[in-house]
């Protein structure tokens, strides 16, 4: 999956999870039917590039195009109706769309992945991950650096807090976080904010779907130190593991198996070297007790 940047070709078109599923299913149906991409393009009166972009989830889906393709691929009426309902759902904006004025377009795909994942594995060397941040900590992190419009900052904080609801929903994902010891040493928002954030982390360790492991300085250098990243896994067979990394001007979504496997290997290696869940909880409590 290619890099998405504000103002670039990826801006505003970062695929949602449903669009990814539909694209992969269209590709599988075409290949099962033995239809070439050129033949599919002729039926739609478009270029093969348009068909490729549909299969790669790079564009939204036009219902007439999808109906013609399903007819060409020999899909029966019942399956076609189900497929069309899925396309309609995919074309609907997600709940996070209402916050589009406060966050870059390429971040919408991240929220979609997070919202649909069955497992989220995170390496974070700098800050507490967004899903576990208190509102005060989030405001301090998001407000750092260049001055921001207060209303835009409020909206970004509100989105971050809203995202956290997925941890307590009925089908909540498993969240497994590897947290560098430096995160606990970095002052964010003052002692009171840090105390509240540490309380939140300690509370999170009691959730059945949350695992937090601390990476002490003593483990020395390691491959994960290049920067924070997130790995998403899904219960949908069409979707591979997807890795998300972010930089100052955009983000990269990686879904090729060699890429995700490399990140997964780093996560597994670090989790074996990190403090156990019990020792991590003890360290969080000691840090909280020392917080004044």
C-alpha atoms as a printed R data frame, in Angstrom:
    type eleno elety resid chain resno       x       y       z
1   ATOM     1    CA   UNK     A     1   0.000   0.000   0.000
2   ATOM     2    CA   UNK     A     2   1.474   3.338  -0.954
3   ATOM     3    CA   UNK     A     3   2.242   6.375   1.133
4   ATOM     4    CA   UNK     A     4  -0.600   8.811   1.696
5   ATOM     5    CA   UNK     A     5   0.313  12.484   1.965
6   ATOM     6    CA   UNK     A     6  -1.798  15.597   2.416
7   ATOM     7    CA   UNK     A     7  -2.254  17.248  -0.938
8   ATOM     8    CA   UNK     A     8  -0.833  14.260  -2.822
9   ATOM     9    CA   UNK     A     9  -2.516  11.500  -4.742
10  ATOM    10    CA   UNK     A    10  -3.264   9.650  -1.550
11  ATOM    11    CA   UNK     A    11  -4.916  12.608   0.181
12  ATOM    12    CA   UNK     A    12  -8.565  12.037   0.913
13  ATOM    13    CA   UNK     A    13  -8.549   8.639  -0.767
14  ATOM    14    CA   UNK     A    14  -6.943   6.496   1.911
15  ATOM    15    CA   UNK     A    15  -9.013   3.299   1.804
16  ATOM    16    CA   UNK     A    16 -11.317   2.183   4.589
17  ATOM    17    CA   UNK     A    17 -11.345  -1.452   5.666
18  ATOM    18    CA   UNK     A    18 -14.586  -2.192   3.783
19  ATOM    19    CA   UNK     A    19 -13.130  -0.722   0.585
20  ATOM    20    CA   UNK     A    20 -10.068  -2.942   0.997
21  ATOM    21    CA   UNK     A    21 -12.306  -5.994   1.370
22  ATOM    22    CA   UNK     A    22 -14.385  -5.098  -1.694
23  ATOM    23    CA   UNK     A    23 -11.323  -4.453  -3.825
24  ATOM    24    CA   UNK     A    24  -9.780  -7.793  -2.937
25  ATOM    25    CA   UNK     A    25 -13.084  -9.606  -3.551
26  ATOM    26    CA   UNK     A    26 -13.448  -7.997  -6.982
27  ATOM    27    CA   UNK     A    27  -9.938  -9.127  -7.844
28  ATOM    28    CA   UNK     A    28 -10.668 -12.675  -6.652
29  ATOM    29    CA   UNK     A    29 -13.954 -12.835  -8.603
30  ATOM    30    CA   UNK     A    30 -12.293 -11.613 -11.786
31  ATOM    31    CA   UNK     A    31  -9.473 -14.112 -11.522
32  ATOM    32    CA   UNK     A    32 -11.907 -16.938 -10.679
33  ATOM    33    CA   UNK     A    33 -13.929 -16.058 -13.793
34  ATOM    34    CA   UNK     A    34 -10.787 -16.001 -15.946
35  ATOM    35    CA   UNK     A    35 -11.462 -12.432 -17.095
36  ATOM    36    CA   UNK     A    36  -8.541 -10.193 -17.941
37  ATOM    37    CA   UNK     A    37  -8.292  -6.680 -16.563
38  ATOM    38    CA   UNK     A    38  -8.486  -5.380 -20.133
39  ATOM    39    CA   UNK     A    39 -11.754  -7.225 -20.770
40  ATOM    40    CA   UNK     A    40 -13.248  -5.871 -17.569
41  ATOM    41    CA   UNK     A    41 -12.203  -2.373 -18.591
42  ATOM    42    CA   UNK     A    42 -13.882  -2.780 -22.003
43  ATOM    43    CA   UNK     A    43 -17.201  -3.654 -20.356
44  ATOM    44    CA   UNK     A    44 -17.021  -0.512 -18.212
45  ATOM    45    CA   UNK     A    45 -15.667   1.622 -21.068
46  ATOM    46    CA   UNK     A    46 -12.723   2.677 -18.908
47  ATOM    47    CA   UNK     A    47  -9.003   2.040 -18.940
48  ATOM    48    CA   UNK     A    48  -7.460  -1.052 -17.297
49  ATOM    49    CA   UNK     A    49  -5.882   1.387 -14.843
50  ATOM    50    CA   UNK     A    50  -9.339   2.200 -13.454
51  ATOM    51    CA   UNK     A    51 -10.050  -1.490 -12.856
52  ATOM    52    CA   UNK     A    52  -6.694  -1.885 -11.169
53  ATOM    53    CA   UNK     A    53  -7.419   1.100  -8.915
54  ATOM    54    CA   UNK     A    54 -10.774  -0.420  -7.948
55  ATOM    55    CA   UNK     A    55  -9.130  -3.721  -7.065
56  ATOM    56    CA   UNK     A    56  -6.444  -1.888  -5.079
57  ATOM    57    CA   UNK     A    57  -9.096   0.109  -3.159
58  ATOM    58    CA   UNK     A    58  -7.677   3.398  -4.418
59  ATOM    59    CA   UNK     A    59 -11.054   4.840  -5.445
60  ATOM    60    CA   UNK     A    60 -14.634   4.770  -4.201
61  ATOM    61    CA   UNK     A    61 -16.944   2.312  -5.963
62  ATOM    62    CA   UNK     A    62 -19.623   3.333  -8.474
63  ATOM    63    CA   UNK     A    63 -22.607   1.011  -8.144
64  ATOM    64    CA   UNK     A    64 -23.248   0.709 -11.917
65  ATOM    65    CA   UNK     A    65 -19.622  -0.301 -12.459
66  ATOM    66    CA   UNK     A    66 -19.792  -2.921  -9.718
67  ATOM    67    CA   UNK     A    67 -23.045  -4.386 -11.092
68  ATOM    68    CA   UNK     A    68 -21.554  -4.711 -14.578
69  ATOM    69    CA   UNK     A    69 -18.435  -6.397 -13.231
70  ATOM    70    CA   UNK     A    70 -20.401  -8.849 -11.111
71  ATOM    71    CA   UNK     A    71 -22.541  -9.745 -14.149
72  ATOM    72    CA   UNK     A    72 -19.388 -10.245 -16.232
73  ATOM    73    CA   UNK     A    73 -17.899 -12.473 -13.518
74  ATOM    74    CA   UNK     A    74 -21.002 -14.679 -13.403
75  ATOM    75    CA   UNK     A    75 -22.076 -13.763  -9.867
76  ATOM    76    CA   UNK     A    76 -25.670 -14.837  -9.112
77  ATOM    77    CA   UNK     A    77 -28.441 -12.439  -8.094
78  ATOM    78    CA   UNK     A    78 -28.408 -13.211  -4.367
79  ATOM    79    CA   UNK     A    79 -24.648 -12.739  -4.039
80  ATOM    80    CA   UNK     A    80 -24.847  -9.598  -6.159
81  ATOM    81    CA   UNK     A    81 -27.433  -8.056  -3.833
82  ATOM    82    CA   UNK     A    82 -25.245  -8.795  -0.804
83  ATOM    83    CA   UNK     A    83 -22.196  -7.373  -2.575
84  ATOM    84    CA   UNK     A    84 -24.037  -4.177  -3.521
85  ATOM    85    CA   UNK     A    85 -25.130  -3.647   0.101
86  ATOM    86    CA   UNK     A    86 -21.484  -3.974   1.143
87  ATOM    87    CA   UNK     A    87 -20.479  -1.407  -1.484
88  ATOM    88    CA   UNK     A    88 -23.121   1.033  -0.232
89  ATOM    89    CA   UNK     A    89 -21.790   0.649   3.310
90  ATOM    90    CA   UNK     A    90 -18.217   1.163   2.109
91  ATOM    91    CA   UNK     A    91 -19.176   4.385   0.334
92  ATOM    92    CA   UNK     A    92 -20.706   5.798   3.517
93  ATOM    93    CA   UNK     A    93 -18.346   8.031   5.518
94  ATOM    94    CA   UNK     A    94 -17.186   6.573   8.829
95  ATOM    95    CA   UNK     A    95 -18.122   8.137  12.162
96  ATOM    96    CA   UNK     A    96 -14.726   9.865  12.200
97  ATOM    97    CA   UNK     A    97 -15.610  11.770   9.016
98  ATOM    98    CA   UNK     A    98 -17.166  14.519  11.126
99  ATOM    99    CA   UNK     A    99 -13.685  15.321  12.433
100 ATOM   100    CA   UNK     A   100 -12.161  15.738   8.965
101 ATOM   101    CA   UNK     A   101 -11.719  19.468   9.556
102 ATOM   102    CA   UNK     A   102  -9.247  18.814  12.357
103 ATOM   103    CA   UNK     A   103  -7.110  15.919  11.085
104 ATOM   104    CA   UNK     A   104  -5.297  15.186   7.802
105 ATOM   105    CA   UNK     A   105  -7.106  13.125   5.176
106 ATOM   106    CA   UNK     A   106  -4.629  10.249   5.319
107 ATOM   107    CA   UNK     A   107  -5.465   9.626   8.986
108 ATOM   108    CA   UNK     A   108  -8.989   8.424   8.164
109 ATOM   109    CA   UNK     A   109  -7.621   5.077   7.003
110 ATOM   110    CA   UNK     A   110  -5.864   4.640  10.344
111 ATOM   111    CA   UNK     A   111  -9.095   5.131  12.299
112 ATOM   112    CA   UNK     A   112 -10.868   2.686   9.982
113 ATOM   113    CA   UNK     A   113  -8.179   0.052  10.546
114 ATOM   114    CA   UNK     A   114  -8.249   0.620  14.288
115 ATOM   115    CA   UNK     A   115 -12.045   0.426  14.340
116 ATOM   116    CA   UNK     A   116 -12.177  -2.946  12.525
117 ATOM   117    CA   UNK     A   117  -9.069  -4.708  13.825
118 ATOM   118    CA   UNK     A   118  -9.249  -7.784  16.022
119 ATOM   119    CA   UNK     A   119  -5.654  -7.246  17.231
120 ATOM   120    CA   UNK     A   120  -3.608  -4.046  17.495
121 ATOM   121    CA   UNK     A   121   0.084  -4.319  18.352
122 ATOM   122    CA   UNK     A   122   1.943  -1.085  19.026
123 ATOM   123    CA   UNK     A   123   5.536  -0.028  19.646
124 ATOM   124    CA   UNK     A   124   5.784   3.447  21.156
125 ATOM   125    CA   UNK     A   125   9.103   5.072  22.117
126 ATOM   126    CA   UNK     A   126   7.890   8.625  22.810
127 ATOM   127    CA   UNK     A   127   4.371   8.942  24.221
128 ATOM   128    CA   UNK     A   128   1.557   6.908  25.699
129 ATOM   129    CA   UNK     A   129  -0.429   5.561  22.691
130 ATOM   130    CA   UNK     A   130  -3.544   7.536  21.823
131 ATOM   131    CA   UNK     A   131  -5.971   4.781  22.827
132 ATOM   132    CA   UNK     A   132  -4.773   5.045  26.440
133 ATOM   133    CA   UNK     A   133  -4.170   8.779  26.760
134 ATOM   134    CA   UNK     A   134  -6.137  10.871  29.229
135 ATOM   135    CA   UNK     A   135  -7.795  13.959  27.790
136 ATOM   136    CA   UNK     A   136  -5.281  16.232  29.565
137 ATOM   137    CA   UNK     A   137  -2.278  14.226  28.326
138 ATOM   138    CA   UNK     A   138  -3.688  14.161  24.784
139 ATOM   139    CA   UNK     A   139  -4.172  17.926  24.824
140 ATOM   140    CA   UNK     A   140  -0.574  18.467  25.914
141 ATOM   141    CA   UNK     A   141   0.783  16.115  23.217
142 ATOM   142    CA   UNK     A   142  -1.392  17.415  20.380
143 ATOM   143    CA   UNK     A   143  -0.789  21.023  21.381
144 ATOM   144    CA   UNK     A   144   2.994  20.704  21.363
145 ATOM   145    CA   UNK     A   145   5.108  22.569  18.827
146 ATOM   146    CA   UNK     A   146   3.627  25.196  16.540
147 ATOM   147    CA   UNK     A   147   0.592  27.102  17.936
148 ATOM   148    CA   UNK     A   148  -2.719  25.603  16.843
149 ATOM   149    CA   UNK     A   149  -6.191  26.995  16.456
150 ATOM   150    CA   UNK     A   150  -7.848  26.279  19.840
151 ATOM   151    CA   UNK     A   151 -11.001  24.958  18.164
152 ATOM   152    CA   UNK     A   152  -9.000  22.613  15.934
153 ATOM   153    CA   UNK     A   153  -7.086  21.359  18.971
154 ATOM   154    CA   UNK     A   154 -10.358  20.711  20.793
155 ATOM   155    CA   UNK     A   155 -11.590  18.705  17.811
156 ATOM   156    CA   UNK     A   156  -8.418  16.610  17.640
157 ATOM   157    CA   UNK     A   157  -8.600  15.864  21.352
158 ATOM   158    CA   UNK     A   158 -12.292  14.965  21.027
159 ATOM   159    CA   UNK     A   159 -11.512  12.514  18.223
160 ATOM   160    CA   UNK     A   160  -8.761  10.884  20.263
161 ATOM   161    CA   UNK     A   161 -11.078  10.454  23.256
162 ATOM   162    CA   UNK     A   162 -13.882   9.143  21.018
163 ATOM   163    CA   UNK     A   163 -11.569   6.508  19.522
164 ATOM   164    CA   UNK     A   164 -10.952   5.043  22.977
165 ATOM   165    CA   UNK     A   165 -14.528   3.753  23.172
166 ATOM   166    CA   UNK     A   166 -13.549   0.784  21.000
167 ATOM   167    CA   UNK     A   167 -11.637  -0.768  23.917
168 ATOM   168    CA   UNK     A   168 -14.829  -1.380  25.890
169 ATOM   169    CA   UNK     A   169 -17.263  -2.320  23.113
170 ATOM   170    CA   UNK     A   170 -18.671  -5.848  22.844
171 ATOM   171    CA   UNK     A   171 -16.226  -6.954  20.124
172 ATOM   172    CA   UNK     A   172 -13.275  -4.936  21.389
173 ATOM   173    CA   UNK     A   173  -9.903  -5.686  19.802
174 ATOM   174    CA   UNK     A   174  -6.935  -7.059  21.701
175 ATOM   175    CA   UNK     A   175  -4.465  -4.233  22.338
176 ATOM   176    CA   UNK     A   176  -0.817  -5.159  22.974
177 ATOM   177    CA   UNK     A   177   1.511  -2.240  23.660
178 ATOM   178    CA   UNK     A   178   5.295  -2.173  23.966
179 ATOM   179    CA   UNK     A   179   6.174   1.026  25.795
180 ATOM   180    CA   UNK     A   180   9.686   2.405  26.098
181 ATOM   181    CA   UNK     A   181  10.779   3.414  29.617
182 ATOM   182    CA   UNK     A   182  11.491   6.869  28.169
183 ATOM   183    CA   UNK     A   183   7.716   7.446  27.905
184 ATOM   184    CA   UNK     A   184   7.465   7.406  31.700
185 ATOM   185    CA   UNK     A   185  10.394   9.818  32.034
186 ATOM   186    CA   UNK     A   186   9.159  12.374  29.498
187 ATOM   187    CA   UNK     A   187   7.208  15.131  31.327
188 ATOM   188    CA   UNK     A   188   3.969  15.916  29.504
189 ATOM   189    CA   UNK     A   189   1.649  18.612  30.767
190 ATOM   190    CA   UNK     A   190   3.112  18.830  34.255
191 ATOM   191    CA   UNK     A   191   3.142  16.527  37.313
192 ATOM   192    CA   UNK     A   192  -0.636  16.445  37.720
193 ATOM   193    CA   UNK     A   193  -1.188  15.405  34.111
194 ATOM   194    CA   UNK     A   194   1.492  12.714  34.364
195 ATOM   195    CA   UNK     A   195   0.002  11.393  37.598
196 ATOM   196    CA   UNK     A   196  -3.401  11.089  35.973
197 ATOM   197    CA   UNK     A   197  -1.892   9.416  32.927
198 ATOM   198    CA   UNK     A   198  -0.056   6.873  35.055
199 ATOM   199    CA   UNK     A   199  -3.311   6.107  36.878
200 ATOM   200    CA   UNK     A   200  -4.920   5.507  33.493
201 ATOM   201    CA   UNK     A   201  -2.150   3.104  32.438
202 ATOM   202    CA   UNK     A   202  -2.387   1.178  35.700
203 ATOM   203    CA   UNK     A   203  -6.155   0.927  35.250
204 ATOM   204    CA   UNK     A   204  -5.690  -0.267  31.662
205 ATOM   205    CA   UNK     A   205  -3.528  -3.186  32.821
206 ATOM   206    CA   UNK     A   206  -6.650  -4.648  34.466
207 ATOM   207    CA   UNK     A   207  -8.630  -4.755  31.215
208 ATOM   208    CA   UNK     A   208  -8.854  -8.305  29.809
209 ATOM   209    CA   UNK     A   209  -8.123  -7.168  26.254
210 ATOM   210    CA   UNK     A   210  -5.154  -4.894  27.032
211 ATOM   211    CA   UNK     A   211  -1.521  -5.988  27.464
212 ATOM   212    CA   UNK     A   212   1.174  -3.454  28.334
213 ATOM   213    CA   UNK     A   213   4.876  -4.307  28.517
214 ATOM   214    CA   UNK     A   214   7.602  -1.868  29.449
215 ATOM   215    CA   UNK     A   215  10.905  -1.836  27.586
216 ATOM   216    CA   UNK     A   216  13.597  -0.806  30.105
217 ATOM   217    CA   UNK     A   217  16.642   1.185  29.058
218 ATOM   218    CA   UNK     A   218  18.749  -1.804  30.092
219 ATOM   219    CA   UNK     A   219  17.833  -3.817  26.984
220 ATOM   220    CA   UNK     A   220  20.017  -1.445  24.955
221 ATOM   221    CA   UNK     A   221  19.686  -0.767  21.211
222 ATOM   222    CA   UNK     A   222  17.122  -2.649  19.150
223 ATOM   223    CA   UNK     A   223  15.539  -2.599  15.680
224 ATOM   224    CA   UNK     A   224  12.295  -1.002  16.830
225 ATOM   225    CA   UNK     A   225  14.070   2.215  17.778
226 ATOM   226    CA   UNK     A   226  13.540   3.674  14.289
227 ATOM   227    CA   UNK     A   227  10.187   5.046  15.438
228 ATOM   228    CA   UNK     A   228   6.650   4.197  16.556
229 ATOM   229    CA   UNK     A   229   4.526   1.816  14.507
230 ATOM   230    CA   UNK     A   230   1.272  -0.112  14.714
231 ATOM   231    CA   UNK     A   231   0.348  -3.539  13.343
232 ATOM   232    CA   UNK     A   232  -3.311  -4.351  12.684
233 ATOM   233    CA   UNK     A   233  -4.743  -7.860  12.311
234 ATOM   234    CA   UNK     A   234  -8.296  -8.657  11.195
235 ATOM   235    CA   UNK     A   235 -10.818 -11.488  11.362
236 ATOM   236    CA   UNK     A   236 -11.601 -10.879   7.667
237 ATOM   237    CA   UNK     A   237  -9.866 -13.462   5.487
238 ATOM   238    CA   UNK     A   238  -9.288 -11.029   2.621
239 ATOM   239    CA   UNK     A   239  -7.181  -8.687   4.722
240 ATOM   240    CA   UNK     A   240  -3.522  -9.277   5.527
241 ATOM   241    CA   UNK     A   241  -1.738  -7.737   8.492
242 ATOM   242    CA   UNK     A   242  -1.315  -4.003   7.903
243 ATOM   243    CA   UNK     A   243   1.447  -1.856   9.408
244 ATOM   244    CA   UNK     A   244   1.074   1.883   9.924
245 ATOM   245    CA   UNK     A   245   3.957   4.310  10.381
246 ATOM   246    CA   UNK     A   246   3.724   8.086  10.503
247 ATOM   247    CA   UNK     A   247   6.002  11.032   9.808
248 ATOM   248    CA   UNK     A   248   5.701  14.824   9.891
249 ATOM   249    CA   UNK     A   249   3.925  15.142   6.549
250 ATOM   250    CA   UNK     A   250   2.096  11.879   5.986
251 ATOM   251    CA   UNK     A   251   1.819   8.196   6.725
252 ATOM   252    CA   UNK     A   252   2.687   4.833   5.196
253 ATOM   253    CA   UNK     A   253   0.379   1.808   5.195
254 ATOM   254    CA   UNK     A   254   2.210  -1.468   4.498
255 ATOM   255    CA   UNK     A   255   0.242  -4.591   3.587
256 ATOM   256    CA   UNK     A   256   2.810  -6.686   1.715
257 ATOM   257    CA   UNK     A   257   3.654  -9.822   3.661
258 ATOM   258    CA   UNK     A   258   7.476  -9.338   3.696
259 ATOM   259    CA   UNK     A   259   6.971  -5.860   5.199
260 ATOM   260    CA   UNK     A   260   4.452  -6.858   7.863
261 ATOM   261    CA   UNK     A   261   6.486  -9.980   8.705
262 ATOM   262    CA   UNK     A   262   9.563  -7.835   9.385
263 ATOM   263    CA   UNK     A   263   7.632  -5.627  11.801
264 ATOM   264    CA   UNK     A   264   5.999  -8.635  13.428
265 ATOM   265    CA   UNK     A   265   9.406 -10.186  14.028
266 ATOM   266    CA   UNK     A   266  10.557  -7.006  15.775
267 ATOM   267    CA   UNK     A   267   7.428  -6.970  17.950
268 ATOM   268    CA   UNK     A   268   7.902 -10.604  18.941
269 ATOM   269    CA   UNK     A   269  11.578 -10.040  19.709
270 ATOM   270    CA   UNK     A   270  10.884  -6.975  21.835
271 ATOM   271    CA   UNK     A   271   8.005  -8.582  23.723
272 ATOM   272    CA   UNK     A   272  10.363 -11.414  24.735
273 ATOM   273    CA   UNK     A   273  12.894  -8.874  26.071
274 ATOM   274    CA   UNK     A   274  10.391  -6.536  27.742
275 ATOM   275    CA   UNK     A   275   9.236  -6.666  31.351
276 ATOM   276    CA   UNK     A   276   6.416  -9.066  32.062
277 ATOM   277    CA   UNK     A   277   2.892  -7.725  32.483
278 ATOM   278    CA   UNK     A   278   3.150  -8.068  36.265
279 ATOM   279    CA   UNK     A   279   6.540  -6.360  36.472
280 ATOM   280    CA   UNK     A   280   5.305  -3.621  34.137
281 ATOM   281    CA   UNK     A   281   2.347  -2.959  36.448
282 ATOM   282    CA   UNK     A   282   4.706  -2.839  39.426
283 ATOM   283    CA   UNK     A   283   6.968  -0.348  37.635
284 ATOM   284    CA   UNK     A   284   3.995   1.837  36.718
285 ATOM   285    CA   UNK     A   285   2.902   1.867  40.347
286 ATOM   286    CA   UNK     A   286   6.424   2.772  41.567
287 ATOM   287    CA   UNK     A   287   6.614   5.591  39.037
288 ATOM   288    CA   UNK     A   288   3.180   6.830  40.100
289 ATOM   289    CA   UNK     A   289   4.141   6.774  43.775
290 ATOM   290    CA   UNK     A   290   7.172   8.948  43.005
291 ATOM   291    CA   UNK     A   291   5.101  11.429  41.005
292 ATOM   292    CA   UNK     A   292   4.675  14.729  42.881
